[in-house]
Short mmCIF file of C-alpha atoms in Angstrom, two decimals:
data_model
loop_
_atom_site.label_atom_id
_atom_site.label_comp_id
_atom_site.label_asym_id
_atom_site.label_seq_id
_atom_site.Cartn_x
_atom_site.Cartn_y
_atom_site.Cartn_z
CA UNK N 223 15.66 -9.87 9.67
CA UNK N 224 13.35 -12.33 7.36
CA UNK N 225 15.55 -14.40 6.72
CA UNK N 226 14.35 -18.25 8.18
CA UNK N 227 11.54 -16.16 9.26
CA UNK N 228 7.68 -17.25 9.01
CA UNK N 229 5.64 -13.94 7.02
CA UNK N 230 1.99 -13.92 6.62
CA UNK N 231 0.49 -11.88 3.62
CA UNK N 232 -3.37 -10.88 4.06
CA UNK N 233 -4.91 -10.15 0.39
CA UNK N 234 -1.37 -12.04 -0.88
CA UNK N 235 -2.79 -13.00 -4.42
CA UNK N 236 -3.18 -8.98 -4.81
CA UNK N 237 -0.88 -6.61 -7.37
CA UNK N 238 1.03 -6.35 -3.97
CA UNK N 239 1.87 -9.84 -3.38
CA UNK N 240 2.69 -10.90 -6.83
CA UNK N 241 5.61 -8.60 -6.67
CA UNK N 242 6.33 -8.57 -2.30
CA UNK N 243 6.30 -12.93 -2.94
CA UNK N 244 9.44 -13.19 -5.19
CA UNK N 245 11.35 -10.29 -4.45
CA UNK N 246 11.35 -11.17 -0.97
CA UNK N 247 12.35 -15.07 -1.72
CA UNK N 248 14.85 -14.23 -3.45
CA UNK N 249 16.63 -11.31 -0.60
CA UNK N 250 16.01 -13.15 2.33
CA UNK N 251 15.22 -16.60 1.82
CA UNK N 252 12.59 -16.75 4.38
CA UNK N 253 11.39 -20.43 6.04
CA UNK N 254 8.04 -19.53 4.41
CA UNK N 255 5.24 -17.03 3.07
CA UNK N 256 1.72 -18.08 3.88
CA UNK N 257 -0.34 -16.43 1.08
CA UNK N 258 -3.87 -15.69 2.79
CA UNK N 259 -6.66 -14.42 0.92
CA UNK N 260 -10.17 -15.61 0.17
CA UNK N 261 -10.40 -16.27 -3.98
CA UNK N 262 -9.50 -19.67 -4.47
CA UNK N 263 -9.10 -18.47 -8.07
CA UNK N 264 -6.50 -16.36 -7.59
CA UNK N 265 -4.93 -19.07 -5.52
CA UNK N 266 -4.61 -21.35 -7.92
CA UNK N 267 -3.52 -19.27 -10.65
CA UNK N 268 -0.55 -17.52 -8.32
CA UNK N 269 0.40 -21.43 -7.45
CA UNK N 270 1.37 -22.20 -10.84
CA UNK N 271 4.33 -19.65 -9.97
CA UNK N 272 5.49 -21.35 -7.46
CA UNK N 273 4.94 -24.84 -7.61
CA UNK N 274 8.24 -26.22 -7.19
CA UNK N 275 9.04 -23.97 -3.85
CA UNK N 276 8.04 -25.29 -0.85
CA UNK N 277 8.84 -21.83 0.87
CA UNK N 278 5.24 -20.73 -0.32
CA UNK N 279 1.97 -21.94 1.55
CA UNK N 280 -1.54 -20.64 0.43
CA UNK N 281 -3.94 -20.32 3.45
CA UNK N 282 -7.86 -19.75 1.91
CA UNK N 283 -9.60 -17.30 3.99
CA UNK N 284 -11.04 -13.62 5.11
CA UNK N 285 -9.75 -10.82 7.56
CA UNK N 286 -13.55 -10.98 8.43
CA UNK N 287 -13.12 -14.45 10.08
CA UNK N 288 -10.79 -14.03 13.09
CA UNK N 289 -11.23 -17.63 14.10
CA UNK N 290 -9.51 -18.19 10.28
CA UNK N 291 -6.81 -15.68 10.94
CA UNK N 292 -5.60 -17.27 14.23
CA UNK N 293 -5.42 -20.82 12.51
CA UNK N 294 -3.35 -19.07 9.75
CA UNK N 295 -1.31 -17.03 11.96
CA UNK N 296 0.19 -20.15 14.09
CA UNK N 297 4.21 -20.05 13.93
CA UNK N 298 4.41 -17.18 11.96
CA UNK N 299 6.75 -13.95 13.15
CA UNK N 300 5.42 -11.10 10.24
CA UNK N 301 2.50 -10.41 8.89
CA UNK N 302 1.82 -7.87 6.07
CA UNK N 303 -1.33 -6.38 5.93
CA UNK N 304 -2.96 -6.05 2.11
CA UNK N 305 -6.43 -6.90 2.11
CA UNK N 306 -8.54 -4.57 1.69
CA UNK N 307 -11.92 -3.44 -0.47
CA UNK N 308 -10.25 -0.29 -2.60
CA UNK N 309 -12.29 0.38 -5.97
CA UNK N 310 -13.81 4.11 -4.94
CA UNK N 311 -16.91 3.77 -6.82
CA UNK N 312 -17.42 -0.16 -5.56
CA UNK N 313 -16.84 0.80 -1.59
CA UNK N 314 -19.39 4.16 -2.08
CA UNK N 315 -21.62 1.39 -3.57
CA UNK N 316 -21.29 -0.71 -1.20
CA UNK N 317 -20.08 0.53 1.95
CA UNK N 318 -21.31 -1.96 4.57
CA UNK N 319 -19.33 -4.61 2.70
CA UNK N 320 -16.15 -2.15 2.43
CA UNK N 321 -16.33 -1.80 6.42
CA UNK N 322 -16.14 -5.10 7.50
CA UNK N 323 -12.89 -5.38 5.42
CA UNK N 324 -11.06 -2.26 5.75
CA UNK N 325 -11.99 -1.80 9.75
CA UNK N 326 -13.78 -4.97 10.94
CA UNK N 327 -11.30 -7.19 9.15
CA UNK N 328 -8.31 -4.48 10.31
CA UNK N 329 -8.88 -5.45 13.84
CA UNK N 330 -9.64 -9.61 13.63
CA UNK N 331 -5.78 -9.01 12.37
CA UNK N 332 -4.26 -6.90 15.08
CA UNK N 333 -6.19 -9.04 17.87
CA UNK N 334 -4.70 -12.24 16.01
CA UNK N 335 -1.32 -11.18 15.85
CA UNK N 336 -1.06 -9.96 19.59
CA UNK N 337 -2.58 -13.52 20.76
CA UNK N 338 -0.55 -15.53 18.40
CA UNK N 339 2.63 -13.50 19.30
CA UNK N 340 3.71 -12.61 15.84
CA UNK N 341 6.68 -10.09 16.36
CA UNK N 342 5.97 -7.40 13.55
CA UNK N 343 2.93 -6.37 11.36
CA UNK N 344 2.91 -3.63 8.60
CA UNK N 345 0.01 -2.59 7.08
CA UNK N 346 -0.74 -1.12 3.45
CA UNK N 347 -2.67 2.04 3.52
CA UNK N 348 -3.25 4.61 0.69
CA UNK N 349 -2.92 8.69 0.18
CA UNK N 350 -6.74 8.25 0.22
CA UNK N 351 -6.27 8.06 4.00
CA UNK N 352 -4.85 11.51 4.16
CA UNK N 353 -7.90 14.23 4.83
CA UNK N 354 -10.65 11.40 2.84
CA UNK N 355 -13.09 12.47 0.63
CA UNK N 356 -14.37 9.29 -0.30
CA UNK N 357 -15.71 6.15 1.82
CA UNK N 358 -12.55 3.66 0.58
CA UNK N 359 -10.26 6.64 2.24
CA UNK N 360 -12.43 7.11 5.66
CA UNK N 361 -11.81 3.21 5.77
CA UNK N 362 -8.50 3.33 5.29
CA UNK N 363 -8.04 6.34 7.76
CA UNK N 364 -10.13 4.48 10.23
CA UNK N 365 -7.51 1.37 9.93
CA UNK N 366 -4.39 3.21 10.30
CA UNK N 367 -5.51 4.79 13.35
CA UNK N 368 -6.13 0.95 14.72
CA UNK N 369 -2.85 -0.34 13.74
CA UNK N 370 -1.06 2.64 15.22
CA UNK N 371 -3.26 2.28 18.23
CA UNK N 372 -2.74 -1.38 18.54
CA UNK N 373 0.98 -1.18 19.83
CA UNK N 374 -0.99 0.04 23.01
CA UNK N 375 -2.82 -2.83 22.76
CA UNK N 376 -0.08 -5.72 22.67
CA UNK N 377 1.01 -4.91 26.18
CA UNK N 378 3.57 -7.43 27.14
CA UNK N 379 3.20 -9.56 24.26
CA UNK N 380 6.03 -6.59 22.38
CA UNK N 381 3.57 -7.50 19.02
CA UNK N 382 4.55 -4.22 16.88
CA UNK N 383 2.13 -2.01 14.48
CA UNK N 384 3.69 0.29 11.69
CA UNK N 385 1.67 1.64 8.49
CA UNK N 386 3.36 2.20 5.19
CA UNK N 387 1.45 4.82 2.84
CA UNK N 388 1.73 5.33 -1.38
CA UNK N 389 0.13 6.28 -4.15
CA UNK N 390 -1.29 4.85 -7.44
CA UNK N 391 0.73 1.84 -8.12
CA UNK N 392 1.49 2.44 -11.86
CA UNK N 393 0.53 -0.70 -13.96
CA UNK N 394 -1.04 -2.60 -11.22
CA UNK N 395 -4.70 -3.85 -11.75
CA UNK N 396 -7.58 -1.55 -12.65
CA UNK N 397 -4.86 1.59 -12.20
CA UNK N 398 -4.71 4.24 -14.92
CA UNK N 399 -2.33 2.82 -17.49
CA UNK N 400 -3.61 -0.68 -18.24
CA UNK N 401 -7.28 0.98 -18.46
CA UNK N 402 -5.63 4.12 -20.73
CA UNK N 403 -4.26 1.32 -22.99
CA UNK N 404 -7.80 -0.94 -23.11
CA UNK N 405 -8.92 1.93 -24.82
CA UNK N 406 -6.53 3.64 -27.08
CA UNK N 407 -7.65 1.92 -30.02
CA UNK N 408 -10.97 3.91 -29.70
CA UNK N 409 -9.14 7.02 -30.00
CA UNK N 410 -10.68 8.63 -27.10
CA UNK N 411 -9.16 9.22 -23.60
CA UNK N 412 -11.52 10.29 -20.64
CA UNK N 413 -9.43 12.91 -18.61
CA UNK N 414 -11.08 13.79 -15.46
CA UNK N 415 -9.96 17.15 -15.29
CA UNK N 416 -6.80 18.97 -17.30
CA UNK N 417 -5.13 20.14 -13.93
CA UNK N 418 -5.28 16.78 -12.09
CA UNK N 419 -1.85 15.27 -10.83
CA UNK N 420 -0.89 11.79 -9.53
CA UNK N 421 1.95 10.53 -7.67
CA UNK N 422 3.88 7.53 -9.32
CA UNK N 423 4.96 4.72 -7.90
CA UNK N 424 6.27 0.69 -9.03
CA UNK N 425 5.65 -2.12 -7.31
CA UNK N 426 8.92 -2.87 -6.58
CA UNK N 427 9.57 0.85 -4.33
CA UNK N 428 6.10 -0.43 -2.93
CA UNK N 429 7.80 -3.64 -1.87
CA UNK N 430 10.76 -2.06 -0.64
CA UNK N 431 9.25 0.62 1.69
CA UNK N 432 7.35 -2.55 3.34
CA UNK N 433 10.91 -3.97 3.95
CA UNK N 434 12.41 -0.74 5.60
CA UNK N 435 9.14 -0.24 7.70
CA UNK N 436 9.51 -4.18 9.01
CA UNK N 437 13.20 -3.46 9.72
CA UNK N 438 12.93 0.19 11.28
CA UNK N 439 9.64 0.13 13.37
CA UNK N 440 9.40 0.35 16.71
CA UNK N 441 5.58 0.65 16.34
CA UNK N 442 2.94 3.41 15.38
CA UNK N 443 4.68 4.84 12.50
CA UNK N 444 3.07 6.17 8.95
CA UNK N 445 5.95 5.67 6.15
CA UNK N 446 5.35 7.55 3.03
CA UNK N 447 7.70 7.03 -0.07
CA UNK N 448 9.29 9.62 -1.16
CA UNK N 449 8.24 9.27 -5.24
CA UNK N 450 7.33 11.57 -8.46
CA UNK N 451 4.23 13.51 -9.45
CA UNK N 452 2.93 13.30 -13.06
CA UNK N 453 -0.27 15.18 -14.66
CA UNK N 454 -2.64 12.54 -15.74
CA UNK N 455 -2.62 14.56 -19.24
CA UNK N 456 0.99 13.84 -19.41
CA UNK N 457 0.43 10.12 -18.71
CA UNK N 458 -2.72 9.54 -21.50
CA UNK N 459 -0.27 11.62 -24.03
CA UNK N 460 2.21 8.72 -23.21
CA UNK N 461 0.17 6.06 -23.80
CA UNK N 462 -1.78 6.92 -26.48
CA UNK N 463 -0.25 10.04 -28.25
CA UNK N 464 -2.74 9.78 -31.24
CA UNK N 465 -5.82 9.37 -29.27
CA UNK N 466 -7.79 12.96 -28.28
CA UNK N 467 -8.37 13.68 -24.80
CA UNK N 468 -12.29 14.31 -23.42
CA UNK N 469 -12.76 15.74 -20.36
CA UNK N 470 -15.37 14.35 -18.32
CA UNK N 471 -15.22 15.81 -14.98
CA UNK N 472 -14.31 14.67 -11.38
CA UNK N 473 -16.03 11.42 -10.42
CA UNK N 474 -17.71 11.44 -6.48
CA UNK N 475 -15.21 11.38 -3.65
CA UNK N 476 -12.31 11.52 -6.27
CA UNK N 477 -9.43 14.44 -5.63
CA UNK N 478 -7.87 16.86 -8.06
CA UNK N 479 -4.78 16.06 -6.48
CA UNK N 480 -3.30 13.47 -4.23
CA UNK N 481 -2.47 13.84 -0.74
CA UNK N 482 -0.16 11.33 1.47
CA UNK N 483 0.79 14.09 4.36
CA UNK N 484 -1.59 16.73 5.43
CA UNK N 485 -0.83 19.97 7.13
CA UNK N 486 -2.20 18.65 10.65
CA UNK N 487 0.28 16.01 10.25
CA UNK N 488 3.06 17.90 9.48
CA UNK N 489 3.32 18.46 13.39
CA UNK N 490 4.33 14.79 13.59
CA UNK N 491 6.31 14.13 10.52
CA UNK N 492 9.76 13.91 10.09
CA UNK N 493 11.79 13.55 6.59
CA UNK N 494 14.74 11.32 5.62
CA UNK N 495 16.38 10.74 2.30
CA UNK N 496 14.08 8.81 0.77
CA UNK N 497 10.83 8.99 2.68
CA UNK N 498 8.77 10.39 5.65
CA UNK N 499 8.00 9.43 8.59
CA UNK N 500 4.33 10.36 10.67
CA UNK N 501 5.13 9.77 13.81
CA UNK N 502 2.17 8.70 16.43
CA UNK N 503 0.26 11.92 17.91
CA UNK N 504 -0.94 9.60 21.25
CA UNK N 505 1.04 8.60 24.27
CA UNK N 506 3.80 11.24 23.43
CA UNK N 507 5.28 8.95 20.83
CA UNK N 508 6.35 11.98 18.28
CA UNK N 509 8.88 12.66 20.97
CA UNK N 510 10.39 9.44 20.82
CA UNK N 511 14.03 9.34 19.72
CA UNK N 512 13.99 5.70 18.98
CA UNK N 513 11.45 6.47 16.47
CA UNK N 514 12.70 9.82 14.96
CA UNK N 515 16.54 8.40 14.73
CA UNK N 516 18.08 10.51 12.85
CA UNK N 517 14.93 12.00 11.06
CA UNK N 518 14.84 16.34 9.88
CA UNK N 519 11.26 17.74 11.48
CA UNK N 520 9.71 19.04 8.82
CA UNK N 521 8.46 22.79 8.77
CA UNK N 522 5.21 23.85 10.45
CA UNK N 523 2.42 23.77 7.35
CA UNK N 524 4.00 21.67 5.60
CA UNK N 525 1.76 19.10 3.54
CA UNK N 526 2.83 16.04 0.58
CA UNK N 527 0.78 16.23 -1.79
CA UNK N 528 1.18 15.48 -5.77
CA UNK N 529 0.99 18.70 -7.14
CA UNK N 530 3.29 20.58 -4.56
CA UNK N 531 6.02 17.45 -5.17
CA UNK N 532 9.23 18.92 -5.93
CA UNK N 533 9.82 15.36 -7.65
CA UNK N 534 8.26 15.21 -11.09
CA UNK N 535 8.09 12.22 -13.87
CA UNK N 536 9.11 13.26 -17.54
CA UNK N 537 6.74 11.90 -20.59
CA UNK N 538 10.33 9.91 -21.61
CA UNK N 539 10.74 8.11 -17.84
CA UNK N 540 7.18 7.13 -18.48
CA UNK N 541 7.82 5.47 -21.99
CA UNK N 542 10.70 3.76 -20.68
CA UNK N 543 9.23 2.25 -17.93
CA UNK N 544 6.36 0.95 -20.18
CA UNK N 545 8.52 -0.29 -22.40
CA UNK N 546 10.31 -2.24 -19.67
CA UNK N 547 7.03 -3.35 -18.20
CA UNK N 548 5.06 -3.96 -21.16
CA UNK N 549 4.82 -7.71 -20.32
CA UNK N 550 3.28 -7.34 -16.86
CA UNK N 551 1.22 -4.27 -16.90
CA UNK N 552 -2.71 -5.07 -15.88
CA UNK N 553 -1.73 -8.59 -14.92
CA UNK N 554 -0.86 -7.94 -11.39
#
């Protein structure tokens, strides 16, 4: 489906787009990838990657500017949907600055893409979407609901929303494991609470869910990964067995546990091998059988969450995907 295709990549310069860029060069040898995002820095830095491939463009601007984002979205047939403000603390700080991005800048891109008739759009969103507790999450929850929305929206222009919904992106940017291993040497872990579970995801399953949403849609559906659980006491044992662990307490809006599917969607969600499917509450589109395919309902109550996850990471998995990763953990 991407291949000779035009794709668009809002907040491309991200942990996300360092990793969707040249895994999807090299599977489908798309015409091009526009790289949009506003930090020229960033730009140039990710440019140095790919300076002998004309296949990849970099577009400055914002998802705030939707004069910007129709310029930038001219030609091109998918668009996927990372910018966003996502440090907790910084959008509770700050939460003006975090609306214009995660909602304002949420619908400059589905008004774009309907008018410039791009086919497909998938947008990232987070299990801080599921039943929020923190201003980043309400965001987030607030966006989904306008993608899924949008496919109302496009009308006759058959422009196409989908979401696609994970968890803490181990050895991306500011996540747990680079910061763990800033600090080992101090010999002191903060653990927010002994109990507290995370799910586990790579980049590369992040990339590949984005792939099977843009190939599967048929708009207005919430893909969640199926991927392991792993107690964050587990994870600071890993990467710094000597160190002791201090617990410091829950931080404001931050969970004990992760959630990506809550009971009051379970009336929508379907399963499959490797992931689940929310399906759209509105216009009737849970009933759909072009969306639901060949999809299990799941049972009534039923909630996805990382401490009920019958899929669980071992202290060894951990240590060998560190070890395989050493060389690119915190960088992207």
């Amino acid at each position: 489906m991407l291949e000779d295709a035009s794709i668009l990549v809002t907040g491309g310069t991200g942990s996300f787009g360092n990793a969707f860029v040249p895994m999807t060069l090299a599977r489908y040898n798309p015409r091009r990838i526009i790289i949009f995002s506003r930090d020229e820095m960033k730009q140039w830095e990710m440019a140095k990657n790919f300076r002998d491939d004309p296949r990849v463009r970099f577009f400055i601007g914002d998802v705030r500017d939707r004069e910007r984002l129709y310029r930038a979205l001219d030609g091109v047939d998918y668009v996927v949907h990372a910018a966003a403000t996502k440090i907790v603390p910084t959008a509770e700080y700050n939460p003006f600055e975090c609306v214009k991005t995660n909602i304002n800048g949420a619908m400059n891109v589905i008004d774009a893409a309907i008018d410039k008739r791009v086919k497909r759009v998938v947008a990232l969103s987070t299990d801080k979407a599921s039943s929020p507790a923190n201003l980043y999450g309400a965001t987030k929850l607030a966006s989904d609901k306008l993608f899924i929305a949008g496919n109302s929206y496009s009308g006759s222009h058959e422009t196409r929303f989908s979401v696609v919904r994970y968890g803490n992106v181990m050895g991306s940017r500011g996540s747990v494991i680079p910061f763990f291993q800033s600090i080992r040497d101090q010999g002191v872990l903060p653990i927010t609470d002994e109990r507290m579970t995370r799910f586990m995801i790579s980049l590369e399953q992040g990339v590949e869910l984005v792939w099977h949403a843009l190939d599967d849609m048929e708009g207005g559906e919430i893909y969640v990964k199926k991927i392991p659980s792993m107690k964050v006491v587990d994870l600071a044992h890993v990467v710094a067995p000597e160190a002791r662990q201090e617990i410091v307490g829950i931080r404001p809006g931050e969970k004990l546990h992760e959630q990506m599917i809550s009971e009051e969607d379970s009336h929508y969600t379907f399963e499959y091998p490797e992931h689940f499917k929310i399906l759209p509450a509105i216009n009737e589109w849970s009933l759909s059988q072009s969306r639901i395919k060949d999809g299990r309902k799941v049972a009534e109550g039923f909630s996805y969450t990382s401490d009920n996850n019958p899929q669980w990471m071992t202290r060894e998995d951990l240590a060998a995907w560190i070890e395989k990763n050493k060389q690119k953990i915190g960088k992207i």
